[in-house]
Amino acid sequence: MGAVTAVDRHPKQDRSRATRQRLLEAAVACLAEHGWAGSTVTVVAERAGVSRGAAQHHFRTREDLFTAAVEYVAEQRSAALRALFPDGAAARPAVVAALVDLYTGPLFRAALHLWVAAGDEEQLRPRVTELEARIGRETHRAAVDLLGADESRPGVRETVQGLLDMARGLGLANLLTDDTPRRDRVVAQWTVLLDEALG
Amino acid sequence: MGAVTAVDRHPKQDRSRATRQRLLEAAVACLAEHGWAGSTVTVVAERAGVSRGAAQHHFRTREDLFTAAVEYVAEQRSAALRALFPDGAAARPAVVAALVDLYTGPLFRAALHLWVAAGDEEQLRPRVTELEARIGRETHRAAVDLLGADESRPGVRETVQGLLDMARGLGLANLLTDDTPRRDRVVAQWTVLLDEALG
């Protein structure tokens, strides 16, 4: 009921927000499927069913649209991860599996395309560098909380970082072929090692 | 002296082999710097100081040139890795550092560009998938030997695989910024965990 009232009260703002979200989600899907070279504002607007003018009202440049899109979807993923474990620290195998999952879906593919493109494009590079650092910090914080890791103990911070590096490498291995069976075995083994290391 | 004699005897084949190598090395450098979109046979031929016709005599298509280039440089890196440890299994910290180094240089950047492009390009995808599987197997074999890992023990195979996945993820983290100080700390800690796991 509350939500309905809010819609009635601010229909215009709500429509604008819904359009923005459609654009962001279409941008990530487009980046994941076609890479940076195949991702333009026009293509995304078409996919989102929004006019090009409306898209440019929300995002002035291509760089604005795609960095905002990766950030938005990363925030959604991060919120979903936290929602999976509402009581905070949880069973390690489930937490590790959920962390690794962050790097195997369309968001990772999209972020990877943006990342690789940023290596070559001067106007994209500083923004993506900053964005990746922010997403990295947030993911690390979530991992520490959910693993119940005590970072005041020596080596614990680096153990968690290494786990996230491994997850990123596993995401890369899943890019061209379905690497699920191998990944599951690697993750099961490293969960044992991680468990011993974190105590 | 023997080498000089060989050159004298087969000057034509040797020139041809040298041209081929120059093309392969230029192709990897080009891919690392400009990505797939900016890497054509013409650009590589120019960089190698070879005529376009000569380049096409060696490599019929763009796909031929770039997959051969990544394979050639991967073989060079693999041979260099083995040459670093002529007696086989060696001190684990040195071996882990050398394995991680495989993923932080221009070869990894080049392979990553080829990998990402293969996700979108149908004629590239099966070749790169096959190439990556072959390079992955060879790297795994070298890692097992140099770490002195006994794969008949349960979990050892997956432990080594996870280490290489972590190395790949660390390479990705090094793409936009120099991640060396953080990487060194993560690698030091994971070497301890690996050492305990491998016994």
Short mmCIF file of C-alpha atoms in Angstrom, two decimals:
data_model
loop_
_atom_site.label_atom_id
_atom_site.label_comp_id
_atom_site.label_asym_id
_atom_site.label_seq_id
_atom_site.Cartn_x
_atom_site.Cartn_y
_atom_site.Cartn_z
CA MET A 1 0.00 0.00 0.00
CA GLY A 2 2.76 2.43 0.96
CA ALA A 3 4.50 1.77 -2.35
CA VAL A 4 1.30 2.40 -4.32
CA THR A 5 0.78 5.73 -2.54
CA ALA A 6 4.36 6.74 -3.33
CA VAL A 7 3.80 5.92 -7.00
CA ASP A 8 0.59 7.99 -6.99
CA ARG A 9 2.36 10.89 -5.35
CA HIS A 10 5.46 11.01 -7.57
CA PRO A 11 4.50 9.30 -10.81
CA LYS A 12 6.94 11.37 -12.87
CA GLN A 13 9.99 10.71 -10.66
CA ASP A 14 9.08 7.04 -10.50
CA ARG A 15 8.81 6.76 -14.26
CA SER A 16 12.16 8.50 -14.59
CA ARG A 17 13.75 6.13 -12.08
CA ALA A 18 12.27 3.08 -13.83
CA THR A 19 13.63 4.33 -17.19
CA ARG A 20 17.07 4.85 -15.66
CA GLN A 21 17.05 1.31 -14.24
CA ARG A 22 15.96 -0.17 -17.57
CA LEU A 23 18.85 1.65 -19.27
CA LEU A 24 21.39 0.45 -16.70
CA GLU A 25 20.28 -3.16 -16.92
CA ALA A 26 20.22 -3.06 -20.72
CA ALA A 27 23.73 -1.52 -20.70
CA VAL A 28 25.19 -4.34 -18.61
CA ALA A 29 23.51 -7.00 -20.74
CA CYS A 30 24.76 -5.29 -23.91
CA LEU A 31 28.33 -5.02 -22.58
CA ALA A 32 28.31 -8.68 -21.50
CA GLU A 33 27.08 -9.83 -24.91
CA HIS A 34 28.77 -7.49 -27.37
CA GLY A 35 31.75 -6.00 -25.55
CA TRP A 36 32.71 -2.33 -25.45
CA ALA A 37 33.11 -1.99 -29.22
CA GLY A 38 29.53 -3.16 -29.79
CA SER A 39 28.01 -1.13 -26.95
CA THR A 40 26.75 2.34 -27.80
CA VAL A 41 24.08 4.52 -26.19
CA THR A 42 21.87 3.97 -29.26
CA VAL A 43 22.06 0.17 -29.01
CA VAL A 44 21.29 0.27 -25.28
CA ALA A 45 18.39 2.72 -25.69
CA GLU A 46 16.84 0.46 -28.33
CA ARG A 47 17.26 -2.60 -26.13
CA ALA A 48 15.68 -0.78 -23.17
CA GLY A 49 12.78 0.45 -25.33
CA VAL A 50 13.70 4.09 -24.58
CA SER A 51 14.25 6.91 -27.08
CA ARG A 52 17.83 8.01 -27.71
CA GLY A 53 16.94 11.48 -26.42
CA ALA A 54 15.59 10.09 -23.16
CA ALA A 55 18.73 7.96 -22.76
CA GLN A 56 20.92 11.03 -23.24
CA HIS A 57 18.82 12.96 -20.75
CA HIS A 58 19.88 10.37 -18.14
CA PHE A 59 23.47 9.82 -19.30
CA ARG A 60 25.40 12.52 -21.11
CA THR A 61 28.12 10.26 -22.48
CA ARG A 62 28.73 6.63 -23.33
CA GLU A 63 31.30 6.48 -20.50
CA ASP A 64 28.71 7.84 -18.02
CA LEU A 65 26.18 5.20 -19.04
CA PHE A 66 28.47 2.17 -18.86
CA THR A 67 30.36 3.01 -15.68
CA ALA A 68 27.02 3.84 -13.98
CA ALA A 69 25.62 0.53 -15.27
CA VAL A 70 28.45 -1.61 -13.91
CA GLU A 71 28.27 0.26 -10.59
CA TYR A 72 24.49 -0.14 -10.35
CA VAL A 73 24.53 -3.85 -11.06
CA ALA A 74 27.48 -4.39 -8.71
CA GLU A 75 25.48 -2.69 -5.95
CA GLN A 76 22.48 -4.91 -6.71
CA ARG A 77 24.72 -8.00 -6.55
CA SER A 78 26.30 -6.86 -3.32
CA ALA A 79 22.89 -6.22 -1.73
CA ALA A 80 21.70 -9.65 -2.95
CA LEU A 81 24.79 -11.27 -1.42
CA ARG A 82 24.12 -9.65 1.96
CA ALA A 83 20.42 -10.58 1.73
CA LEU A 84 21.39 -14.24 1.23
CA PHE A 85 22.98 -14.18 4.70
CA PRO A 86 20.75 -11.88 6.78
CA ASP A 87 22.43 -12.92 10.05
CA GLY A 88 25.96 -11.99 8.86
CA ALA A 89 28.66 -14.64 9.20
CA ALA A 90 27.40 -17.99 7.90
CA ALA A 91 28.62 -21.47 6.97
CA ARG A 92 31.88 -21.05 5.04
CA PRO A 93 31.12 -23.38 2.08
CA ALA A 94 27.89 -21.47 1.36
CA VAL A 95 29.63 -18.08 1.69
CA VAL A 96 32.56 -19.07 -0.54
CA ALA A 97 30.16 -20.45 -3.18
CA ALA A 98 28.16 -17.20 -3.13
CA LEU A 99 31.35 -15.10 -3.41
CA VAL A 100 32.60 -17.15 -6.38
CA ASP A 101 29.16 -16.78 -8.01
CA LEU A 102 29.70 -13.00 -8.08
CA TYR A 103 32.37 -13.57 -10.73
CA THR A 104 30.70 -16.05 -13.04
CA GLY A 105 27.58 -14.25 -14.26
CA PRO A 106 26.81 -11.54 -16.82
CA LEU A 107 27.94 -8.77 -14.44
CA PHE A 108 31.46 -10.17 -14.41
CA ARG A 109 31.46 -10.50 -18.20
CA ALA A 110 30.28 -6.89 -18.50
CA ALA A 111 32.83 -5.61 -15.97
CA LEU A 112 35.58 -7.54 -17.73
CA HIS A 113 34.75 -5.95 -21.07
CA LEU A 114 34.74 -2.51 -19.46
CA TRP A 115 38.02 -3.29 -17.71
CA VAL A 116 39.79 -4.48 -20.85
CA ALA A 117 38.47 -1.50 -22.87
CA ALA A 118 39.69 0.87 -20.14
CA GLY A 119 43.23 -0.40 -20.71
CA ASP A 120 43.14 1.16 -24.19
CA GLU A 121 40.81 4.16 -23.75
CA GLU A 122 42.18 7.16 -21.93
CA GLN A 123 38.81 8.73 -21.08
CA LEU A 124 37.55 5.47 -19.58
CA ARG A 125 40.62 4.37 -17.65
CA PRO A 126 40.59 6.59 -14.52
CA ARG A 127 36.84 6.12 -14.04
CA VAL A 128 36.99 2.34 -14.33
CA THR A 129 40.08 2.17 -12.09
CA GLU A 130 38.24 4.13 -9.41
CA LEU A 131 35.05 2.09 -9.86
CA GLU A 132 36.86 -1.24 -9.63
CA ALA A 133 38.68 -0.12 -6.48
CA ARG A 134 35.34 0.84 -4.88
CA ILE A 135 33.61 -2.43 -5.88
CA GLY A 136 36.70 -4.36 -4.73
CA ARG A 137 36.66 -2.72 -1.29
CA GLU A 138 32.94 -3.37 -0.85
CA THR A 139 33.28 -7.02 -1.87
CA HIS A 140 36.24 -7.47 0.47
CA ARG A 141 34.27 -5.98 3.37
CA ALA A 142 31.31 -8.27 2.67
CA ALA A 143 33.62 -11.30 2.40
CA VAL A 144 35.31 -10.54 5.74
CA ASP A 145 31.93 -10.14 7.48
CA LEU A 146 30.28 -13.21 5.98
CA LEU A 147 33.33 -15.44 6.49
CA GLY A 148 33.57 -14.24 10.09
CA ALA A 149 37.25 -13.48 9.44
CA ASP A 150 39.26 -11.68 12.12
CA GLU A 151 41.49 -9.26 10.21
CA SER A 152 43.45 -8.33 13.33
CA ARG A 153 45.17 -11.73 13.04
CA PRO A 154 48.25 -11.75 10.77
CA GLY A 155 47.66 -13.16 7.29
CA VAL A 156 43.85 -13.14 7.49
CA ARG A 157 43.42 -10.04 5.32
CA GLU A 158 45.67 -11.52 2.60
CA THR A 159 43.92 -14.90 2.85
CA VAL A 160 40.55 -13.28 2.08
CA GLN A 161 42.07 -11.14 -0.70
CA GLY A 162 43.62 -14.24 -2.27
CA LEU A 163 40.24 -15.96 -2.18
CA LEU A 164 38.66 -13.08 -4.11
CA ASP A 165 41.57 -13.10 -6.59
CA MET A 166 40.97 -16.82 -7.08
CA ALA A 167 37.25 -16.15 -7.61
CA ARG A 168 38.13 -13.57 -10.29
CA GLY A 169 40.47 -16.07 -11.98
CA LEU A 170 37.73 -18.71 -11.90
CA GLY A 171 35.40 -16.20 -13.56
CA LEU A 172 37.92 -15.76 -16.35
CA ALA A 173 38.20 -19.54 -16.80
CA ASN A 174 34.41 -19.63 -17.27
CA LEU A 175 34.37 -17.06 -20.05
CA LEU A 176 34.57 -19.32 -23.11
CA THR A 177 33.41 -22.66 -21.76
CA ASP A 178 31.24 -23.88 -18.89
CA ASP A 179 33.88 -24.54 -16.24
CA THR A 180 31.39 -25.46 -13.48
CA PRO A 181 32.48 -29.06 -12.67
CA ARG A 182 36.18 -28.14 -12.36
CA ARG A 183 35.36 -24.93 -10.49
CA ASP A 184 33.23 -26.80 -7.94
CA ARG A 185 36.12 -29.14 -7.14
CA VAL A 186 38.64 -26.31 -6.80
CA VAL A 187 36.27 -24.30 -4.60
CA ALA A 188 35.54 -27.31 -2.36
CA GLN A 189 39.25 -27.94 -1.80
CA TRP A 190 40.17 -24.30 -1.16
CA THR A 191 37.24 -23.93 1.23
CA VAL A 192 38.91 -26.59 3.38
CA LEU A 193 42.25 -24.74 3.25
CA LEU A 194 40.55 -21.41 3.93
CA ASP A 195 38.67 -22.85 6.89
CA GLU A 196 41.94 -24.02 8.44
CA ALA A 197 43.61 -20.67 7.79
CA LEU A 198 40.76 -18.59 9.23
CA GLY A 199 40.27 -20.85 12.25
CA MET B 1 80.26 -22.55 -34.38
CA GLY B 2 77.62 -25.21 -35.07
CA ALA B 3 74.92 -22.49 -35.20
CA VAL B 4 76.93 -20.42 -37.66
CA THR B 5 77.33 -23.43 -39.93
CA ALA B 6 73.58 -24.08 -39.82
CA VAL B 7 72.91 -20.48 -40.82
CA ASP B 8 75.33 -20.77 -43.70
CA ARG B 9 73.76 -23.98 -44.89
CA HIS B 10 70.08 -22.87 -44.74
CA PRO B 11 70.11 -19.09 -45.00
CA LYS B 12 66.69 -18.97 -46.68
CA GLN B 13 64.90 -21.15 -44.12
CA ASP B 14 66.60 -19.24 -41.32
CA ARG B 15 65.52 -15.87 -42.70
CA SER B 16 61.99 -17.24 -43.06
CA ARG B 17 62.02 -18.48 -39.48
CA ALA B 18 63.35 -15.15 -38.21
CA THR B 19 60.61 -13.27 -40.11
CA ARG B 20 57.98 -15.56 -38.64
CA GLN B 21 59.29 -14.95 -35.11
CA ARG B 22 59.36 -11.18 -35.62
CA LEU B 23 55.74 -11.32 -36.77
CA LEU B 24 54.66 -13.44 -33.79
CA GLU B 25 56.38 -11.18 -31.27
CA ALA B 26 54.99 -8.04 -32.91
CA ALA B 27 51.50 -9.62 -32.89
CA VAL B 28 51.58 -10.25 -29.13
CA ALA B 29 52.90 -6.75 -28.40
CA CYS B 30 50.22 -5.26 -30.63
CA LEU B 31 47.43 -7.30 -29.01
CA ALA B 32 48.65 -6.35 -25.52
CA GLU B 33 48.74 -2.64 -26.39
CA HIS B 34 45.79 -2.14 -28.72
CA GLY B 35 43.45 -5.09 -28.12
CA TRP B 36 41.81 -7.22 -30.78
CA ALA B 37 39.97 -4.32 -32.44
CA GLY B 38 43.25 -2.47 -33.03
CA SER B 39 45.22 -5.53 -34.13
CA THR B 40 45.29 -6.30 -37.85
CA VAL B 41 47.81 -8.14 -40.02
CA THR B 42 48.77 -4.82 -41.63
CA VAL B 43 49.54 -3.15 -38.28
CA VAL B 44 51.60 -6.15 -37.15
CA ALA B 45 53.53 -6.40 -40.45
CA GLU B 46 54.42 -2.72 -40.20
CA ARG B 47 55.55 -3.10 -36.59
CA ALA B 48 57.67 -6.14 -37.50
CA GLY B 49 59.20 -4.32 -40.48
CA VAL B 50 57.85 -6.96 -42.87
CA SER B 51 55.81 -6.44 -46.04
CA ARG B 52 52.10 -7.25 -45.89
CA GLY B 53 52.64 -9.89 -48.59
CA ALA B 54 55.36 -11.62 -46.59
CA ALA B 55 53.15 -11.56 -43.50
CA GLN B 56 50.32 -13.19 -45.46
CA HIS B 57 52.70 -15.78 -46.82
CA HIS B 58 53.30 -16.88 -43.21
CA PHE B 59 49.74 -16.42 -41.89
CA ARG B 60 46.74 -16.71 -44.16
CA THR B 61 44.28 -15.02 -41.81
CA ARG B 62 44.20 -12.61 -38.89
CA GLU B 63 42.98 -15.47 -36.67
CA ASP B 64 45.93 -17.65 -37.77
CA LEU B 65 48.42 -14.92 -36.90
CA PHE B 66 47.09 -14.05 -33.45
CA THR B 67 46.39 -17.55 -32.16
CA ALA B 68 49.84 -18.65 -33.40
CA ALA B 69 51.36 -15.60 -31.69
CA VAL B 70 49.80 -16.30 -28.30
CA GLU B 71 50.77 -19.95 -28.57
CA TYR B 72 54.36 -19.13 -29.58
CA VAL B 73 54.89 -16.67 -26.73
CA ALA B 74 53.22 -19.03 -24.24
CA GLU B 75 55.68 -21.75 -25.29
CA GLN B 76 58.58 -19.33 -24.87
CA ARG B 77 57.33 -18.42 -21.37
CA SER B 78 56.84 -22.04 -20.44
CA ALA B 79 60.37 -22.93 -21.60
CA ALA B 80 61.75 -19.93 -19.67
CA LEU B 81 59.88 -21.07 -16.54
CA ARG B 82 61.38 -24.56 -16.78
CA ALA B 83 64.84 -23.08 -17.48
CA LEU B 84 64.58 -21.04 -14.25
CA PHE B 85 64.44 -24.32 -12.32
CA PRO B 86 66.71 -26.71 -14.22
CA ASP B 87 66.64 -29.30 -11.41
CA GLY B 88 62.83 -29.57 -11.35
CA ALA B 89 61.09 -29.12 -8.00
CA ALA B 90 62.48 -26.06 -6.19
CA ALA B 91 61.80 -23.81 -3.19
CA ARG B 92 58.03 -23.14 -3.13
CA PRO B 93 58.13 -19.34 -2.66
CA ALA B 94 60.35 -18.97 -5.74
CA VAL B 95 58.19 -21.33 -7.80
CA VAL B 96 54.93 -19.62 -6.79
CA ALA B 97 56.42 -16.18 -7.59
CA ALA B 98 57.53 -17.42 -11.03
CA LEU B 99 54.10 -18.95 -11.72
CA VAL B 100 52.32 -15.72 -10.75
CA ASP B 101 54.73 -13.77 -12.99
CA LEU B 102 53.37 -15.73 -15.98
CA TYR B 103 50.11 -13.81 -15.57
CA THR B 104 51.31 -10.27 -15.05
CA GLY B 105 53.27 -9.46 -18.20
CA PRO B 106 52.38 -8.51 -21.82
CA LEU B 107 51.65 -12.15 -22.75
CA PHE B 108 48.79 -12.25 -20.24
CA ARG B 109 47.44 -8.90 -21.50
CA ALA B 110 47.60 -10.21 -25.08
CA ALA B 111 45.96 -13.53 -24.18
CA LEU B 112 43.25 -11.70 -22.24
CA HIS B 113 42.40 -9.51 -25.23
CA LEU B 114 42.24 -12.58 -27.47
CA TRP B 115 40.12 -14.38 -24.88
CA VAL B 116 37.62 -11.55 -24.50
CA ALA B 117 37.39 -11.07 -28.28
CA ALA B 118 36.79 -14.81 -28.71
CA GLY B 119 33.67 -14.49 -26.58
CA ASP B 120 32.10 -12.35 -29.33
CA GLU B 121 33.70 -13.69 -32.51
CA GLU B 122 32.47 -17.03 -33.79
CA GLN B 123 35.49 -17.78 -36.00
CA LEU B 124 37.90 -17.12 -33.13
CA ARG B 125 36.11 -18.86 -30.28
CA PRO B 126 36.80 -22.59 -30.90
CA ARG B 127 40.47 -21.92 -31.69
CA VAL B 128 41.06 -19.81 -28.60
CA THR B 129 39.15 -22.28 -26.40
CA GLU B 130 41.37 -25.10 -27.64
CA LEU B 131 44.53 -22.99 -27.32
CA GLU B 132 43.71 -21.92 -23.76
CA ALA B 133 43.02 -25.52 -22.75
CA ARG B 134 46.40 -26.58 -24.15
CA ILE B 135 48.31 -23.73 -22.47
CA GLY B 136 46.40 -24.40 -19.23
CA ARG B 137 47.34 -28.10 -19.24
CA GLU B 138 51.00 -27.31 -19.90
CA THR B 139 51.12 -24.69 -17.13
CA HIS B 140 49.42 -27.10 -14.72
CA ARG B 141 51.95 -29.82 -15.52
CA ALA B 142 54.87 -27.44 -15.00
CA ALA B 143 53.36 -26.21 -11.70
CA VAL B 144 52.90 -29.77 -10.37
CA ASP B 145 56.51 -30.67 -11.25
CA LEU B 146 58.12 -27.51 -9.90
CA LEU B 147 56.04 -27.50 -6.69
CA GLY B 148 56.91 -31.16 -6.15
CA ALA B 149 53.17 -31.84 -5.69
CA ASP B 150 51.97 -35.43 -5.39
CA GLU B 151 48.73 -35.53 -7.37
CA SER B 152 47.91 -39.05 -6.20
CA ARG B 153 46.99 -37.49 -2.83
CA PRO B 154 43.34 -36.30 -2.59
CA GLY B 155 42.90 -32.55 -3.02
CA VAL B 156 46.42 -31.87 -4.36
CA ARG B 157 45.33 -31.48 -7.97
CA GLU B 158 42.62 -28.97 -6.99
CA THR B 159 45.01 -27.12 -4.70
CA VAL B 160 47.41 -26.51 -7.59
CA GLN B 161 44.55 -25.58 -9.95
CA GLY B 162 43.23 -23.03 -7.42
CA LEU B 163 46.70 -21.50 -7.16
CA LEU B 164 46.78 -20.99 -10.95
CA ASP B 165 43.25 -19.56 -10.85
CA MET B 166 44.44 -17.11 -8.19
CA ALA B 167 47.44 -16.20 -10.36
CA ARG B 168 45.08 -15.46 -13.26
CA GLY B 169 42.89 -13.30 -11.00
CA LEU B 170 45.97 -11.43 -9.79
CA GLY B 171 46.90 -10.78 -13.42
CA LEU B 172 43.48 -9.23 -13.96
CA ALA B 173 43.92 -7.03 -10.88
CA ASN B 174 47.17 -5.76 -12.40
CA LEU B 175 45.60 -4.71 -15.69
CA LEU B 176 44.78 -1.06 -14.94
CA THR B 177 47.09 -0.26 -12.03
CA ASP B 178 50.37 -1.57 -10.68
CA ASP B 179 49.13 -4.02 -8.06
CA THR B 180 52.61 -5.32 -7.12
CA PRO B 181 52.73 -4.44 -3.37
CA ARG B 182 49.31 -5.99 -2.64
CA ARG B 183 50.03 -8.97 -4.89
CA ASP B 184 53.30 -9.71 -3.09
CA ARG B 185 51.51 -9.85 0.27
CA VAL B 186 48.72 -12.10 -1.06
CA VAL B 187 51.22 -14.42 -2.73
CA ALA B 188 53.35 -14.66 0.44
CA GLN B 189 50.32 -15.65 2.51
CA TRP B 190 48.93 -18.12 -0.03
CA THR B 191 52.36 -19.72 -0.36
CA VAL B 192 52.14 -20.55 3.36
CA LEU B 193 48.68 -22.11 2.90
CA LEU B 194 49.86 -24.00 -0.18
CA ASP B 195 52.93 -25.30 1.60
CA GLU B 196 50.79 -26.70 4.43
CA ALA B 197 48.35 -28.26 1.96
CA LEU B 198 51.03 -29.89 -0.20
CA GLY B 199 53.06 -31.10 2.77
#
